[in-house]
Amino acid sequence: MIRLEVLLLSFLLGSALSLFAGPYAPGPNDPYFEYQWNLEDRSTNGDRRGIDLNIREAWSMSRGAGVVIAIVDNGVDLAHRDLRSQAEPSLNFNFALHTAEGGPLTDSDNHGTSVAGMAVATANNGIGITGVAPEAHFASWYIYNTNKSGAGFVGPDQLAEMFQFESNRVAIQNHSWVINNTLRTVGPSPQERAAISNAITFGREGKGVIMVRAAGNDRFDVRNANDDAYSSDPRVITVAAIGSGGKVANYSNPGAPILVSAPSGGN
């Protein structure tokens, strides 16, 4: 299970964060925003206490309106009060059961909900947190295996279907999952590679789908993003994690494919 180290930074880097300074957007009234140091870490007088995304400057330019993000994971709680208004029900899909549903199947299926919250949780509703892109909408794509073992992901054919699913309506795919294998390099099958190519080349009517992937959380096990061909695909934005101290998070995988690092968690 991958920690929340992506946070849809491809969207922010591509259409919100800018080299041009703008006025600060007001802070939201969500009660836990003050604890979201990765979005904003400032003292009461406005001085920066540590690294952050400088999110309120980004919000002055864009909050993600009109963008649909696919949360590729183990389902999202579609009734969650901080998420239900951001969902796009017609785009949800369970690739294991091949049904038009995006909810979790068990109580332990909670990772996708966390990822969706960090990405698009509703701002200014007086509850919970706020997402990085609080006006973006999301689709929940379930890709975990539903057999009795509860292990692994759906097969190559289903993953290929997923990679190019609704590619004219979904702008960004967030992949906070990896296939763990310490004995060999893992990577897409030929049909998955073709599907990724189709989405990136022809998606969004030729503008291409943006694919974001976590570098992984296995630094302690000496895992490297170079050994994961999903992450090392040059068409994919691979993201590592930075801890609150401004250095690489102690769990985040290293590797040449990493294009950007984002404030996340850890030391």
Tab-separated table of C-alpha atoms in Angstrom:
chain	number	residue	atom	x	y	z
A	1	MET	CA	0.000	0.000	0.000
A	2	ILE	CA	1.450	3.347	-1.049
A	3	ARG	CA	1.434	6.404	1.192
A	4	LEU	CA	-0.127	9.654	0.005
A	5	GLU	CA	2.945	10.966	-1.742
A	6	VAL	CA	1.467	11.995	-5.048
A	7	LEU	CA	-1.279	14.495	-4.195
A	8	LEU	CA	-1.962	15.077	-7.864
A	9	LEU	CA	1.040	17.317	-8.280
A	10	SER	CA	0.931	16.931	-12.034
A	11	PHE	CA	-2.213	19.012	-11.994
A	12	LEU	CA	-0.764	21.681	-9.759
A	13	LEU	CA	2.538	21.850	-11.599
A	14	GLY	CA	0.809	21.879	-14.963
A	15	SER	CA	-2.015	24.348	-14.411
A	16	ALA	CA	-1.860	25.999	-11.019
A	17	LEU	CA	1.597	26.482	-9.504
A	18	SER	CA	3.308	29.210	-11.405
A	19	LEU	CA	6.515	31.175	-11.458
A	20	PHE	CA	4.408	34.334	-11.462
A	21	ALA	CA	3.355	35.568	-8.041
A	22	GLY	CA	-0.323	36.233	-7.497
A	23	PRO	CA	-2.527	37.333	-4.624
A	24	TYR	CA	-3.185	34.815	-1.894
A	25	ALA	CA	-6.556	33.123	-1.850
A	26	PRO	CA	-8.333	33.188	1.513
A	27	GLY	CA	-7.754	30.234	3.803
A	28	PRO	CA	-10.600	27.697	3.886
A	29	ASN	CA	-12.804	27.139	6.932
A	30	ASP	CA	-12.120	23.404	7.009
A	31	PRO	CA	-11.029	22.690	10.609
A	32	TYR	CA	-8.092	20.426	9.763
A	33	PHE	CA	-6.534	22.693	7.139
A	34	GLU	CA	-4.236	24.131	9.819
A	35	TYR	CA	-2.704	20.669	10.234
A	36	GLN	CA	-2.133	20.136	6.493
A	37	TRP	CA	1.444	21.387	6.660
A	38	ASN	CA	2.207	19.981	3.228
A	39	LEU	CA	-0.282	22.453	1.737
A	40	GLU	CA	0.645	25.420	3.903
A	41	ASP	CA	3.089	25.633	6.791
A	42	ARG	CA	3.094	29.201	8.048
A	43	SER	CA	2.975	31.021	11.354
A	44	THR	CA	0.143	33.375	12.269
A	45	ASN	CA	2.072	36.363	10.897
A	46	GLY	CA	2.506	34.636	7.523
A	47	ASP	CA	6.154	33.610	7.846
A	48	ARG	CA	6.928	30.221	6.384
A	49	ARG	CA	7.871	27.636	9.023
A	50	GLY	CA	8.887	24.882	6.609
A	51	ILE	CA	8.418	23.532	3.132
A	52	ASP	CA	4.912	23.498	1.696
A	53	LEU	CA	3.072	23.733	-1.618
A	54	ASN	CA	2.251	27.408	-1.100
A	55	ILE	CA	-1.258	26.273	-1.912
A	56	ARG	CA	-3.135	29.518	-1.423
A	57	GLU	CA	-1.049	31.225	-4.078
A	58	ALA	CA	-1.877	28.341	-6.418
A	59	TRP	CA	-5.572	28.655	-5.566
A	60	SER	CA	-5.528	32.283	-6.655
A	61	MET	CA	-4.930	30.951	-10.176
A	62	SER	CA	-6.730	27.601	-10.217
A	63	ARG	CA	-8.597	25.221	-7.933
A	64	GLY	CA	-9.009	22.492	-10.518
A	65	ALA	CA	-12.433	23.401	-11.868
A	66	GLY	CA	-13.326	21.370	-14.963
A	67	VAL	CA	-10.663	18.702	-14.353
A	68	VAL	CA	-11.541	15.034	-13.704
A	69	ILE	CA	-8.989	12.904	-11.871
A	70	ALA	CA	-9.129	9.095	-11.812
A	71	ILE	CA	-8.201	7.668	-8.408
A	72	VAL	CA	-6.835	4.237	-9.384
A	73	ASP	CA	-6.864	2.297	-6.144
A	74	ASN	CA	-9.039	0.122	-3.894
A	75	GLY	CA	-12.172	2.217	-4.110
A	76	VAL	CA	-13.389	5.518	-2.704
A	77	ASP	CA	-16.121	6.036	-0.123
A	78	LEU	CA	-18.537	7.811	-2.437
A	79	ALA	CA	-20.830	8.828	0.430
A	80	HIS	CA	-18.060	10.595	2.341
A	81	ARG	CA	-19.199	14.097	3.278
A	82	ASP	CA	-15.965	15.669	2.051
A	83	LEU	CA	-16.042	13.821	-1.295
A	84	ARG	CA	-19.593	13.111	-2.449
A	85	SER	CA	-20.056	16.444	-4.212
A	86	GLN	CA	-16.819	15.923	-6.177
A	87	ALA	CA	-17.621	12.463	-7.547
A	88	GLU	CA	-18.407	11.758	-11.200
A	89	PRO	CA	-20.644	8.653	-10.864
A	90	SER	CA	-20.779	7.940	-14.595
A	91	LEU	CA	-16.989	7.461	-14.638
A	92	ASN	CA	-16.619	5.064	-11.674
A	93	PHE	CA	-15.630	1.499	-12.500
A	94	ASN	CA	-14.594	-1.717	-10.787
A	95	PHE	CA	-12.201	-3.529	-13.135
A	96	ALA	CA	-12.178	-6.661	-10.977
A	97	LEU	CA	-15.943	-7.210	-11.095
A	98	HIS	CA	-16.451	-5.284	-14.343
A	99	THR	CA	-19.221	-3.178	-12.858
A	100	ALA	CA	-19.871	0.548	-12.955
A	101	GLU	CA	-19.109	0.995	-9.263
A	102	GLY	CA	-16.246	2.687	-7.468
A	103	GLY	CA	-16.802	2.039	-3.794
A	104	PRO	CA	-14.584	-0.055	-1.500
A	105	LEU	CA	-15.516	-3.722	-1.069
A	106	THR	CA	-14.249	-4.256	2.491
A	107	ASP	CA	-13.655	-2.113	5.573
A	108	SER	CA	-9.914	-2.329	4.958
A	109	ASP	CA	-10.280	-0.767	1.502
A	110	ASN	CA	-9.576	2.752	2.723
A	111	HIS	CA	-6.494	3.851	0.830
A	112	GLY	CA	-8.352	5.172	-2.197
A	113	THR	CA	-10.568	7.317	0.018
A	114	SER	CA	-7.496	8.886	1.621
A	115	VAL	CA	-5.929	9.591	-1.763
A	116	ALA	CA	-9.135	11.137	-3.075
A	117	GLY	CA	-9.368	13.315	0.015
A	118	MET	CA	-5.861	14.664	-0.402
A	119	ALA	CA	-6.618	15.361	-4.060
A	120	VAL	CA	-10.105	16.859	-4.160
A	121	ALA	CA	-11.722	17.101	-0.701
A	122	THR	CA	-14.295	19.886	-0.720
A	123	ALA	CA	-13.058	23.230	0.592
A	124	ASN	CA	-15.008	25.666	2.742
A	125	ASN	CA	-17.672	23.230	3.877
A	126	GLY	CA	-16.663	23.504	7.517
A	127	ILE	CA	-15.684	19.844	7.867
A	128	GLY	CA	-12.523	17.776	7.560
A	129	ILE	CA	-9.685	18.768	5.273
A	130	THR	CA	-9.352	20.481	1.929
A	131	GLY	CA	-7.930	18.865	-1.181
A	132	VAL	CA	-5.060	20.092	-3.305
A	133	ALA	CA	-7.514	20.768	-6.144
A	134	PRO	CA	-10.808	21.243	-4.287
A	135	GLU	CA	-12.883	22.138	-7.332
A	136	ALA	CA	-11.722	19.183	-9.426
A	137	HIS	CA	-13.924	16.091	-9.692
A	138	PHE	CA	-12.846	12.470	-9.444
A	139	ALA	CA	-13.600	8.998	-10.743
A	140	SER	CA	-12.922	5.921	-8.616
A	141	TRP	CA	-11.319	3.011	-10.477
A	142	TYR	CA	-11.022	-0.210	-8.455
A	143	ILE	CA	-8.149	-2.463	-9.604
A	144	TYR	CA	-7.489	-4.769	-6.645
A	145	ASN	CA	-8.076	-8.499	-6.965
A	146	THR	CA	-11.308	-9.677	-5.357
A	147	ASN	CA	-10.413	-13.357	-5.006
A	148	LYS	CA	-10.403	-14.980	-1.575
A	149	SER	CA	-6.694	-14.375	-1.107
A	150	GLY	CA	-7.284	-10.649	-1.324
A	151	ALA	CA	-3.819	-10.238	-2.820
A	152	GLY	CA	-2.571	-8.455	-5.869
A	153	PHE	CA	-4.260	-6.635	-8.680
A	154	VAL	CA	-6.440	-7.461	-11.639
A	155	GLY	CA	-4.783	-9.059	-14.663
A	156	PRO	CA	-3.051	-7.431	-17.627
A	157	ASP	CA	-6.185	-7.310	-19.775
A	158	GLN	CA	-8.160	-5.467	-17.095
A	159	LEU	CA	-5.259	-3.115	-16.386
A	160	ALA	CA	-4.994	-2.366	-20.093
A	161	GLU	CA	-8.706	-1.569	-20.149
A	162	MET	CA	-8.206	0.717	-17.169
A	163	PHE	CA	-5.301	2.690	-18.617
A	164	GLN	CA	-7.356	3.865	-21.590
A	165	PHE	CA	-10.782	3.978	-19.913
A	166	GLU	CA	-12.801	7.141	-20.641
A	167	SER	CA	-9.646	8.831	-21.863
A	168	ASN	CA	-11.534	11.702	-23.472
A	169	ARG	CA	-13.202	12.642	-20.183
A	170	VAL	CA	-10.506	11.917	-17.587
A	171	ALA	CA	-7.599	14.373	-17.637
A	172	ILE	CA	-5.361	12.838	-14.969
A	173	GLN	CA	-4.816	9.323	-13.655
A	174	ASN	CA	-3.346	9.014	-10.162
A	175	HIS	CA	-1.628	5.663	-9.506
A	176	SER	CA	-0.678	5.250	-5.840
A	177	TRP	CA	0.003	1.516	-6.145
A	178	VAL	CA	2.935	-0.711	-7.060
A	179	ILE	CA	3.360	-4.399	-7.779
A	180	ASN	CA	5.751	-5.634	-5.107
A	181	ASN	CA	8.387	-8.056	-6.319
A	182	THR	CA	11.932	-7.983	-5.009
A	183	LEU	CA	13.204	-10.756	-7.275
A	184	ARG	CA	12.698	-9.207	-10.682
A	185	THR	CA	11.795	-6.040	-12.511
A	186	VAL	CA	8.050	-5.497	-12.765
A	187	GLY	CA	6.286	-3.628	-15.482
A	188	PRO	CA	3.427	-3.335	-17.906
A	189	SER	CA	2.464	-6.162	-20.219
A	190	PRO	CA	2.447	-5.483	-23.978
A	191	GLN	CA	-1.294	-4.779	-23.906
A	192	GLU	CA	-0.849	-2.387	-21.003
A	193	ARG	CA	1.925	-0.549	-22.835
A	194	ALA	CA	-0.330	-0.158	-25.850
A	195	ALA	CA	-3.145	1.151	-23.655
A	196	ILE	CA	-0.858	3.670	-21.924
A	197	SER	CA	0.315	4.846	-25.345
A	198	ASN	CA	-3.268	5.246	-26.548
A	199	ALA	CA	-4.264	7.286	-23.495
A	200	ILE	CA	-1.232	9.547	-23.595
A	201	THR	CA	-1.299	10.015	-27.356
A	202	PHE	CA	-5.017	10.161	-28.171
A	203	GLY	CA	-6.707	10.893	-24.842
A	204	ARG	CA	-8.549	14.169	-24.290
A	205	GLU	CA	-9.030	14.446	-28.036
A	206	GLY	CA	-5.309	14.452	-28.705
A	207	LYS	CA	-4.083	16.505	-25.751
A	208	GLY	CA	-3.225	13.312	-23.855
A	209	VAL	CA	-4.012	11.938	-20.413
A	210	ILE	CA	-1.555	12.896	-17.644
A	211	MET	CA	-0.392	9.851	-15.659
A	212	VAL	CA	1.061	10.297	-12.185
A	213	ARG	CA	2.634	7.461	-10.220
A	214	ALA	CA	4.071	7.065	-6.732
A	215	ALA	CA	7.747	6.147	-6.540
A	216	GLY	CA	6.966	3.697	-3.713
A	217	ASN	CA	7.425	3.343	0.039
A	218	ASP	CA	10.068	0.617	0.236
A	219	ARG	CA	13.295	2.511	0.803
A	220	PHE	CA	13.875	0.415	3.936
A	221	ASP	CA	13.832	-2.703	1.743
A	222	VAL	CA	16.301	-1.125	-0.714
A	223	ARG	CA	13.688	-0.934	-3.444
A	224	ASN	CA	14.376	1.388	-6.366
A	225	ALA	CA	11.989	3.015	-8.809
A	226	ASN	CA	14.359	1.944	-11.603
A	227	ASP	CA	13.194	-1.624	-11.036
A	228	ASP	CA	9.557	-0.781	-11.751
A	229	ALA	CA	8.863	-0.322	-15.449
A	230	TYR	CA	5.532	1.327	-14.638
A	231	SER	CA	7.472	4.102	-12.895
A	232	SER	CA	10.403	4.251	-15.295
A	233	ASP	CA	8.164	4.723	-18.340
A	234	PRO	CA	9.242	8.174	-19.622
A	235	ARG	CA	5.636	9.032	-20.423
A	236	VAL	CA	4.675	8.827	-16.739
A	237	ILE	CA	5.295	11.450	-14.026
A	238	THR	CA	6.860	9.602	-11.092
A	239	VAL	CA	6.692	11.417	-7.760
A	240	ALA	CA	8.713	10.879	-4.585
A	241	ALA	CA	7.977	12.150	-1.070
A	242	ILE	CA	9.617	14.868	1.011
A	243	GLY	CA	9.364	14.898	4.798
A	244	SER	CA	8.520	17.908	6.923
A	245	GLY	CA	12.222	18.625	7.386
A	246	GLY	CA	12.671	19.316	3.684
A	247	LYS	CA	14.636	16.149	2.883
A	248	VAL	CA	13.609	12.942	1.171
A	249	ALA	CA	11.102	11.021	3.281
A	250	ASN	CA	12.741	8.077	4.991
A	251	TYR	CA	10.407	5.582	3.245
A	252	SER	CA	10.367	7.041	-0.272
A	253	ASN	CA	12.048	5.003	-3.010
A	254	PRO	CA	14.966	6.543	-4.903
A	255	GLY	CA	15.482	6.205	-8.628
A	256	ALA	CA	16.298	7.971	-11.897
A	257	PRO	CA	12.652	8.034	-13.111
A	258	ILE	CA	11.600	10.468	-10.374
A	259	LEU	CA	10.659	13.772	-11.967
A	260	VAL	CA	9.399	15.683	-8.940
A	261	SER	CA	9.159	15.327	-5.156
A	262	ALA	CA	6.287	16.590	-3.031
A	263	PRO	CA	5.769	17.357	0.667
A	264	SER	CA	4.097	14.277	2.106
A	265	GLY	CA	5.074	12.822	5.467
A	266	GLY	CA	7.767	11.073	7.419
A	267	ASN	CA	11.183	12.335	8.384
